[in-house]
Short mmCIF file of C-alpha atoms and ligand atoms in Angstrom, two decimals:
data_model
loop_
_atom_site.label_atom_id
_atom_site.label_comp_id
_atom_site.label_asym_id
_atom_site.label_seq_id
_atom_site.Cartn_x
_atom_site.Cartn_y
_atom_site.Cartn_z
CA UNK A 1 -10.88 103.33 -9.74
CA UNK A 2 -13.62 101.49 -10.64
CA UNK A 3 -16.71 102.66 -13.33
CA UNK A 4 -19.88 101.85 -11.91
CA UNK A 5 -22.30 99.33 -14.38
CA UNK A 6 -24.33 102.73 -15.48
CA UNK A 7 -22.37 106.12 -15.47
CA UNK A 8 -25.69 107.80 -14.95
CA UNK A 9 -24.50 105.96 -11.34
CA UNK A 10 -21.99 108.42 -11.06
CA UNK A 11 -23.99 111.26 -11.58
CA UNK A 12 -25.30 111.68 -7.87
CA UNK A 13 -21.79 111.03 -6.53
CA UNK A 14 -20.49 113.87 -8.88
CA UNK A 15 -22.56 116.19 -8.33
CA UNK A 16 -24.99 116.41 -4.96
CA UNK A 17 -22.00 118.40 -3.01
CA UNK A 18 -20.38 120.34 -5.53
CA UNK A 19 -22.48 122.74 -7.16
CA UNK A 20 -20.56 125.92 -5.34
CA UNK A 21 -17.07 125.56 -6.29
CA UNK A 22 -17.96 123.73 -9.84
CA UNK A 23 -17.94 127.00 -12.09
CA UNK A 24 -13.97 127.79 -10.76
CA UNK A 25 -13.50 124.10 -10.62
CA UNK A 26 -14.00 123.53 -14.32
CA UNK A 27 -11.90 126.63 -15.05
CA UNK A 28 -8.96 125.96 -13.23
CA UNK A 29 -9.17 122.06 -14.64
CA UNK A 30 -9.88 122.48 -17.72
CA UNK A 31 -6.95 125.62 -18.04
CA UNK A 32 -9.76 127.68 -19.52
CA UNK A 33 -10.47 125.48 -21.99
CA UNK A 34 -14.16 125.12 -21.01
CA UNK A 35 -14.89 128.88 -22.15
CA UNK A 36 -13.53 127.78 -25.34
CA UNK A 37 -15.29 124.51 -26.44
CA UNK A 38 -18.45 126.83 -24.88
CA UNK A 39 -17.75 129.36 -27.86
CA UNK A 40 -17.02 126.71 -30.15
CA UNK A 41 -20.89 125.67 -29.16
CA UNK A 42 -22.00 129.42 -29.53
CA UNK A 43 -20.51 129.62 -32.92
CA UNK A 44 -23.30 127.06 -34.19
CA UNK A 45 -25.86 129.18 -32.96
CA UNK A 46 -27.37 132.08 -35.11
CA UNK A 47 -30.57 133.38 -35.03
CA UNK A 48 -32.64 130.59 -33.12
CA UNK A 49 -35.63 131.53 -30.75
CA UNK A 50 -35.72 129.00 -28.63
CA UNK A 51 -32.88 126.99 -26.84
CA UNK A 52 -33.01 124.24 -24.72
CA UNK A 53 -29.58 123.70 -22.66
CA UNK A 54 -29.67 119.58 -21.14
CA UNK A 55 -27.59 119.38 -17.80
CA UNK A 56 -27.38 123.31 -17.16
CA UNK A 57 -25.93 122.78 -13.96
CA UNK A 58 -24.99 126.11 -12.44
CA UNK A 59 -25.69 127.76 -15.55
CA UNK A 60 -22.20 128.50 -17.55
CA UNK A 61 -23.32 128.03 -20.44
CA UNK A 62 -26.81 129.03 -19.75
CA UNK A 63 -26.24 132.63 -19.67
CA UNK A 64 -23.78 132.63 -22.48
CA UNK A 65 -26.80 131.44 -24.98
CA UNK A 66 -29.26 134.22 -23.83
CA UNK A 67 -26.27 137.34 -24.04
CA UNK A 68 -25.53 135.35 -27.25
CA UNK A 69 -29.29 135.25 -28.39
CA UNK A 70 -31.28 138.13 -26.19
CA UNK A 71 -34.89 137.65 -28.30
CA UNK A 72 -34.27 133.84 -27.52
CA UNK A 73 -36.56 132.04 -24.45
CA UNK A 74 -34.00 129.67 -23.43
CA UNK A 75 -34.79 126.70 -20.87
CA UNK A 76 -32.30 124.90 -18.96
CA UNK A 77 -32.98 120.94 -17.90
CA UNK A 78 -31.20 120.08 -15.07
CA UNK A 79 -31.64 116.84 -12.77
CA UNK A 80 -29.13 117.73 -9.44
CA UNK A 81 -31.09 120.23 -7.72
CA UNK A 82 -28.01 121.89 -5.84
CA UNK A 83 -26.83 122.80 -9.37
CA UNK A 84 -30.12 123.92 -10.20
CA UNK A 85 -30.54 126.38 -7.64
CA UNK A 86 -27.40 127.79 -8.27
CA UNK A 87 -27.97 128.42 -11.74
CA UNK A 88 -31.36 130.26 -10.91
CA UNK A 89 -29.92 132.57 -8.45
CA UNK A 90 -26.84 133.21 -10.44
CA UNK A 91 -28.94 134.12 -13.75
CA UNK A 92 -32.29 136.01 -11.89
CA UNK A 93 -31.51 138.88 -13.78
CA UNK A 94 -32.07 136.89 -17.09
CA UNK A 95 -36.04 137.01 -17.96
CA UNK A 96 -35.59 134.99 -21.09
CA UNK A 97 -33.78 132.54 -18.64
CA UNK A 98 -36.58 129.48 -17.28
CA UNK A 99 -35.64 126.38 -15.22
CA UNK A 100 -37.14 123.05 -15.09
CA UNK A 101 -35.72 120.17 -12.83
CA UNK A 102 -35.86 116.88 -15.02
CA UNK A 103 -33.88 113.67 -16.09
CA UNK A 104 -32.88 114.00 -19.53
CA UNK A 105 -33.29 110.74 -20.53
CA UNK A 106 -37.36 110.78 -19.40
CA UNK A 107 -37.62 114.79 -20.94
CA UNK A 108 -41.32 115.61 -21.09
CA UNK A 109 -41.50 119.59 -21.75
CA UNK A 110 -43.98 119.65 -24.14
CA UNK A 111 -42.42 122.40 -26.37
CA UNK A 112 -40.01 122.01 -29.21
CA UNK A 113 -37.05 124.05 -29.80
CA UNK A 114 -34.85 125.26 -32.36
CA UNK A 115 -31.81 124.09 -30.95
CA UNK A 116 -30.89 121.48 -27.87
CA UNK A 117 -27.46 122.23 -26.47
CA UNK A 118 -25.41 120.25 -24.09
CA UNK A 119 -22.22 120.24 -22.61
CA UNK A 120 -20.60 117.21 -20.41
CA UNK A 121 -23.65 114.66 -20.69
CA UNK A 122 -23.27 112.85 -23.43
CA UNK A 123 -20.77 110.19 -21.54
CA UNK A 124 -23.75 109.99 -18.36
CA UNK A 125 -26.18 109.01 -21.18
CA UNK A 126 -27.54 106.52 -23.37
CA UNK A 127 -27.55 107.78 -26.81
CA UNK A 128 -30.80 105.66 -28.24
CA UNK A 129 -32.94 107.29 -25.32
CA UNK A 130 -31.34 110.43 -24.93
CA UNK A 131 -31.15 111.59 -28.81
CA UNK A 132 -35.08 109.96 -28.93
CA UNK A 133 -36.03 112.61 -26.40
CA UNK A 134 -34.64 114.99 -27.89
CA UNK A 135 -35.72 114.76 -31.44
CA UNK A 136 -39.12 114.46 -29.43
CA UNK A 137 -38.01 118.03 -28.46
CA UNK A 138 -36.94 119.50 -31.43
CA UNK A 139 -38.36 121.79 -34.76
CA UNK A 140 -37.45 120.26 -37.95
CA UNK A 141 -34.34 121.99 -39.55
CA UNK A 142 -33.28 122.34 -35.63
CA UNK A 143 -29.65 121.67 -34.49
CA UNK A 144 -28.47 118.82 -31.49
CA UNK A 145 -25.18 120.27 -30.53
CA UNK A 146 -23.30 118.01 -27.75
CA UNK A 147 -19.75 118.29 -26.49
CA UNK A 148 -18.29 116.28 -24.01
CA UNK A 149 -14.20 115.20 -23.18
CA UNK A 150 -12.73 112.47 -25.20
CA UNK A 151 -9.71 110.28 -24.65
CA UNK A 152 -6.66 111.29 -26.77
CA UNK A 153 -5.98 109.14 -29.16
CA UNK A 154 -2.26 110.50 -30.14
CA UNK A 155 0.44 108.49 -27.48
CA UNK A 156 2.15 111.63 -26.59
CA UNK A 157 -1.12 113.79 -25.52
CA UNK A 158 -2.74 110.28 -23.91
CA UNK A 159 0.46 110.16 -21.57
CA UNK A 160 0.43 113.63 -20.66
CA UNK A 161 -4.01 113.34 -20.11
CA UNK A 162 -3.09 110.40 -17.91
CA UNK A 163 -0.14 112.21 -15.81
CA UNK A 164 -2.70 115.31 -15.16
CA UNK A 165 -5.17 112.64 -14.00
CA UNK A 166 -2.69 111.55 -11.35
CA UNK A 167 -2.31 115.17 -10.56
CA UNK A 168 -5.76 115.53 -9.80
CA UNK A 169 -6.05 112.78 -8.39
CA UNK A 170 -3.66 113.65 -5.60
CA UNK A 171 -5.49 117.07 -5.54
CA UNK A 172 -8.40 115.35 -4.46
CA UNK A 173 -6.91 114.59 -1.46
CA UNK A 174 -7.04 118.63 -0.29
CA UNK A 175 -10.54 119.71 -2.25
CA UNK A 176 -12.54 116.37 -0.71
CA UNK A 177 -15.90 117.02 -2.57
CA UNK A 178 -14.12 116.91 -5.58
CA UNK A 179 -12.14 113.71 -4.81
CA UNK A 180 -14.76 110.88 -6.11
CA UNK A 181 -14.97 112.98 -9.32
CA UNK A 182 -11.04 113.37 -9.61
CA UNK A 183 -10.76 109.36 -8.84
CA UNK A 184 -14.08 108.09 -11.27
CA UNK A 185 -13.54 110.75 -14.24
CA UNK A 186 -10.68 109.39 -15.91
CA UNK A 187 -12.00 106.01 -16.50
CA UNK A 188 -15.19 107.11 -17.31
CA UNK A 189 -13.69 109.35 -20.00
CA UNK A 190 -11.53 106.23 -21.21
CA UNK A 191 -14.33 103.88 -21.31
CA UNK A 192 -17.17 106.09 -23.21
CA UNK A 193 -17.10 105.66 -26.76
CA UNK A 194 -20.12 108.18 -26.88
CA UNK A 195 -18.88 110.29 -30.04
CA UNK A 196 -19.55 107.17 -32.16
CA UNK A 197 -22.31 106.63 -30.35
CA UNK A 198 -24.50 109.43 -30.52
CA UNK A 199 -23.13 110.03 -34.46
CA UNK A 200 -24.67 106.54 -35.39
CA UNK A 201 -27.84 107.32 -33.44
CA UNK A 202 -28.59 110.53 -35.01
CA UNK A 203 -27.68 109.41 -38.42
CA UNK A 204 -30.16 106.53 -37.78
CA UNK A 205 -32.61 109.23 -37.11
CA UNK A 206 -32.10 110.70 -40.73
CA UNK A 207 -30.05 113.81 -39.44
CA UNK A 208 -26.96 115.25 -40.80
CA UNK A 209 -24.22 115.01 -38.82
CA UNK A 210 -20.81 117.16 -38.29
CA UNK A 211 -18.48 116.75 -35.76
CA UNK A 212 -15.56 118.84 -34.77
CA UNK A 213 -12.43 117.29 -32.23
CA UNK A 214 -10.77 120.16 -29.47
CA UNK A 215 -8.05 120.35 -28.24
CA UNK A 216 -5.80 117.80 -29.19
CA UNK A 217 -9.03 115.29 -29.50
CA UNK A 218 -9.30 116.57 -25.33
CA UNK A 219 -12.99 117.10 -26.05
CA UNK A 220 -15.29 117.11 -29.07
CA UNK A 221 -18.37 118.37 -30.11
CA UNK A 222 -20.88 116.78 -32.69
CA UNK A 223 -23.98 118.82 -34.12
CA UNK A 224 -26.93 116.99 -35.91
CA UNK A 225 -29.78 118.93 -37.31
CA UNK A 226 -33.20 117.33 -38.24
CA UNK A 227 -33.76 118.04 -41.64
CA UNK A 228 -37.79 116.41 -41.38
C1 LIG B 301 -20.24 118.68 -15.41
S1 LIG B 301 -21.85 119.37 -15.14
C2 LIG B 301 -22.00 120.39 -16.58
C3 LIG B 301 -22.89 121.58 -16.37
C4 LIG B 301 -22.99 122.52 -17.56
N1 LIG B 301 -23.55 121.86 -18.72
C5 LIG B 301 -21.66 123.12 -17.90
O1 LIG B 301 -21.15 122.84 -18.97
O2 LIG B 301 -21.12 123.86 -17.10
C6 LIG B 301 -22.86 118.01 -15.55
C7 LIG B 301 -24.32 118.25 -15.23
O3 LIG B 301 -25.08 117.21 -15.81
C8 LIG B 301 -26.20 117.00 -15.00
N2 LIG B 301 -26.81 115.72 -15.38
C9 LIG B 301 -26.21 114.52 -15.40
N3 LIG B 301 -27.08 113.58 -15.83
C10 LIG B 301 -28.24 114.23 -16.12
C11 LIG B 301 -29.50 113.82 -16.63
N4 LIG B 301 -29.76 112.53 -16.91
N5 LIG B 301 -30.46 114.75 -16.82
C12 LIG B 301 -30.22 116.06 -16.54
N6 LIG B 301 -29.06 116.50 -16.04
C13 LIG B 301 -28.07 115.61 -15.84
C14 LIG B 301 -25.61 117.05 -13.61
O4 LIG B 301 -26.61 117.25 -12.63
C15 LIG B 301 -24.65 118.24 -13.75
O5 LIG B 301 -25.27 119.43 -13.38
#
């Protein structure tokens, strides 16, 4: 169970072979939750016209932001191609739906947007270079909104996070492209401290900052906007 130096490390491991089972995958793992720290995203989201989603992958949440914001061109940013591909042939029906196959942390779109979502990155990241590249990519008064799983802090829900991790873990065992991600996750998750992170970064940027714990602090999600 060992973290690599860089999570970003991880990121090929994770991700090259399971981009087809990933959208039940994070369902069944999560016991739903994912669809609802997704609407707790949504819910920051008004009447923005253009979206940028980092790490789209196959394109959950994707698709939620243009039913949620039809007018809106939204762009998705992914850098695993497999996940990529998925998410364009999944969402073809979407024309306010474009794709672009980049690293995050070296972003060159040459737009800015009214909003920059993204969900599960944060902990893969560096916050100096990532929240640079985005400011880089956003429209003053626009909103960063990241989420990303935390480690519990209260005893009882950190002993029941780590027995599910052994559960999983022994799962791995029968879903094999899942196993290096059932194995590497938890201590990733345990090492990040990327809510304090990113919060101190984008406050040293001048934005405002709010940030809102899930799920028995399971997940969280912070949301800075640029206010010049
Ligand atoms: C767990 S998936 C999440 C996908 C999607 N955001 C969702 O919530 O369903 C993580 C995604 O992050 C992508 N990713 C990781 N590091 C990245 C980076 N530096 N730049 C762009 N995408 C990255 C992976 O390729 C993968 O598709």
């Amino acid at each position: 169970m060992m973290i690599k130096e860089n999570p970003k490390d991880l990121v090929p491991t994770f991700f090259t072979n399971t981009s087809n089972s990933y959208d039940d995958i994070v369902h069944w793992t999560t016991f739903g939750k994912d669809s609802l720290w997704k609407h707790k995203i949504l819910e920051q989201l008004s009447d923005q016209e253009t979206v940028l989603d980092l790490a789209c992958g196959t394109g959950i949440l994707t698709k939620q932001l243009a039913e949620k914001l039809p007018q809106a061109k939204i762009t998705g940013v992914d850098i695993t191609k497999t996940y990529l591909e998925k998410a364009k042939k999944k969402l073809i029906s979407y024309p306010n739906i474009s794709f672009v196959n980049q690293d995050a942390e070296k972003l060159n779109l040459e737009k800015k947007f009214d909003c920059i979502t993204t969900s599960y990155l944060p902990k893969y990241c560096t916050a100096k270079i990532l929240i640079k590249n985005c400011i880089e990519h956003l429209n003053v008064d626009g909103k960063i909104i990241l989420h990303d799983f935390t480690y519990p802090k209260n005893f009882f829900v950190q002993k029941m996070w780590n027995l599910y991790f052994k559960l999983l873990y022994f799962l791995g065992f029968f879903i094999p492209n899942w196993k290096n991600v059932f194995v590497d996750l938890p201590s990733l998750i345990r090492a990040t401290n990327w809510v304090k992170e990113y919060e101190e970064t984008m406050r040293d940027y001048g934005m405002t900052v709010h940030r809102q714990d899930l799920t028995w602090g399971t997940s969280a999600i912070i949301v800075g906007t640029k206010t010049a």
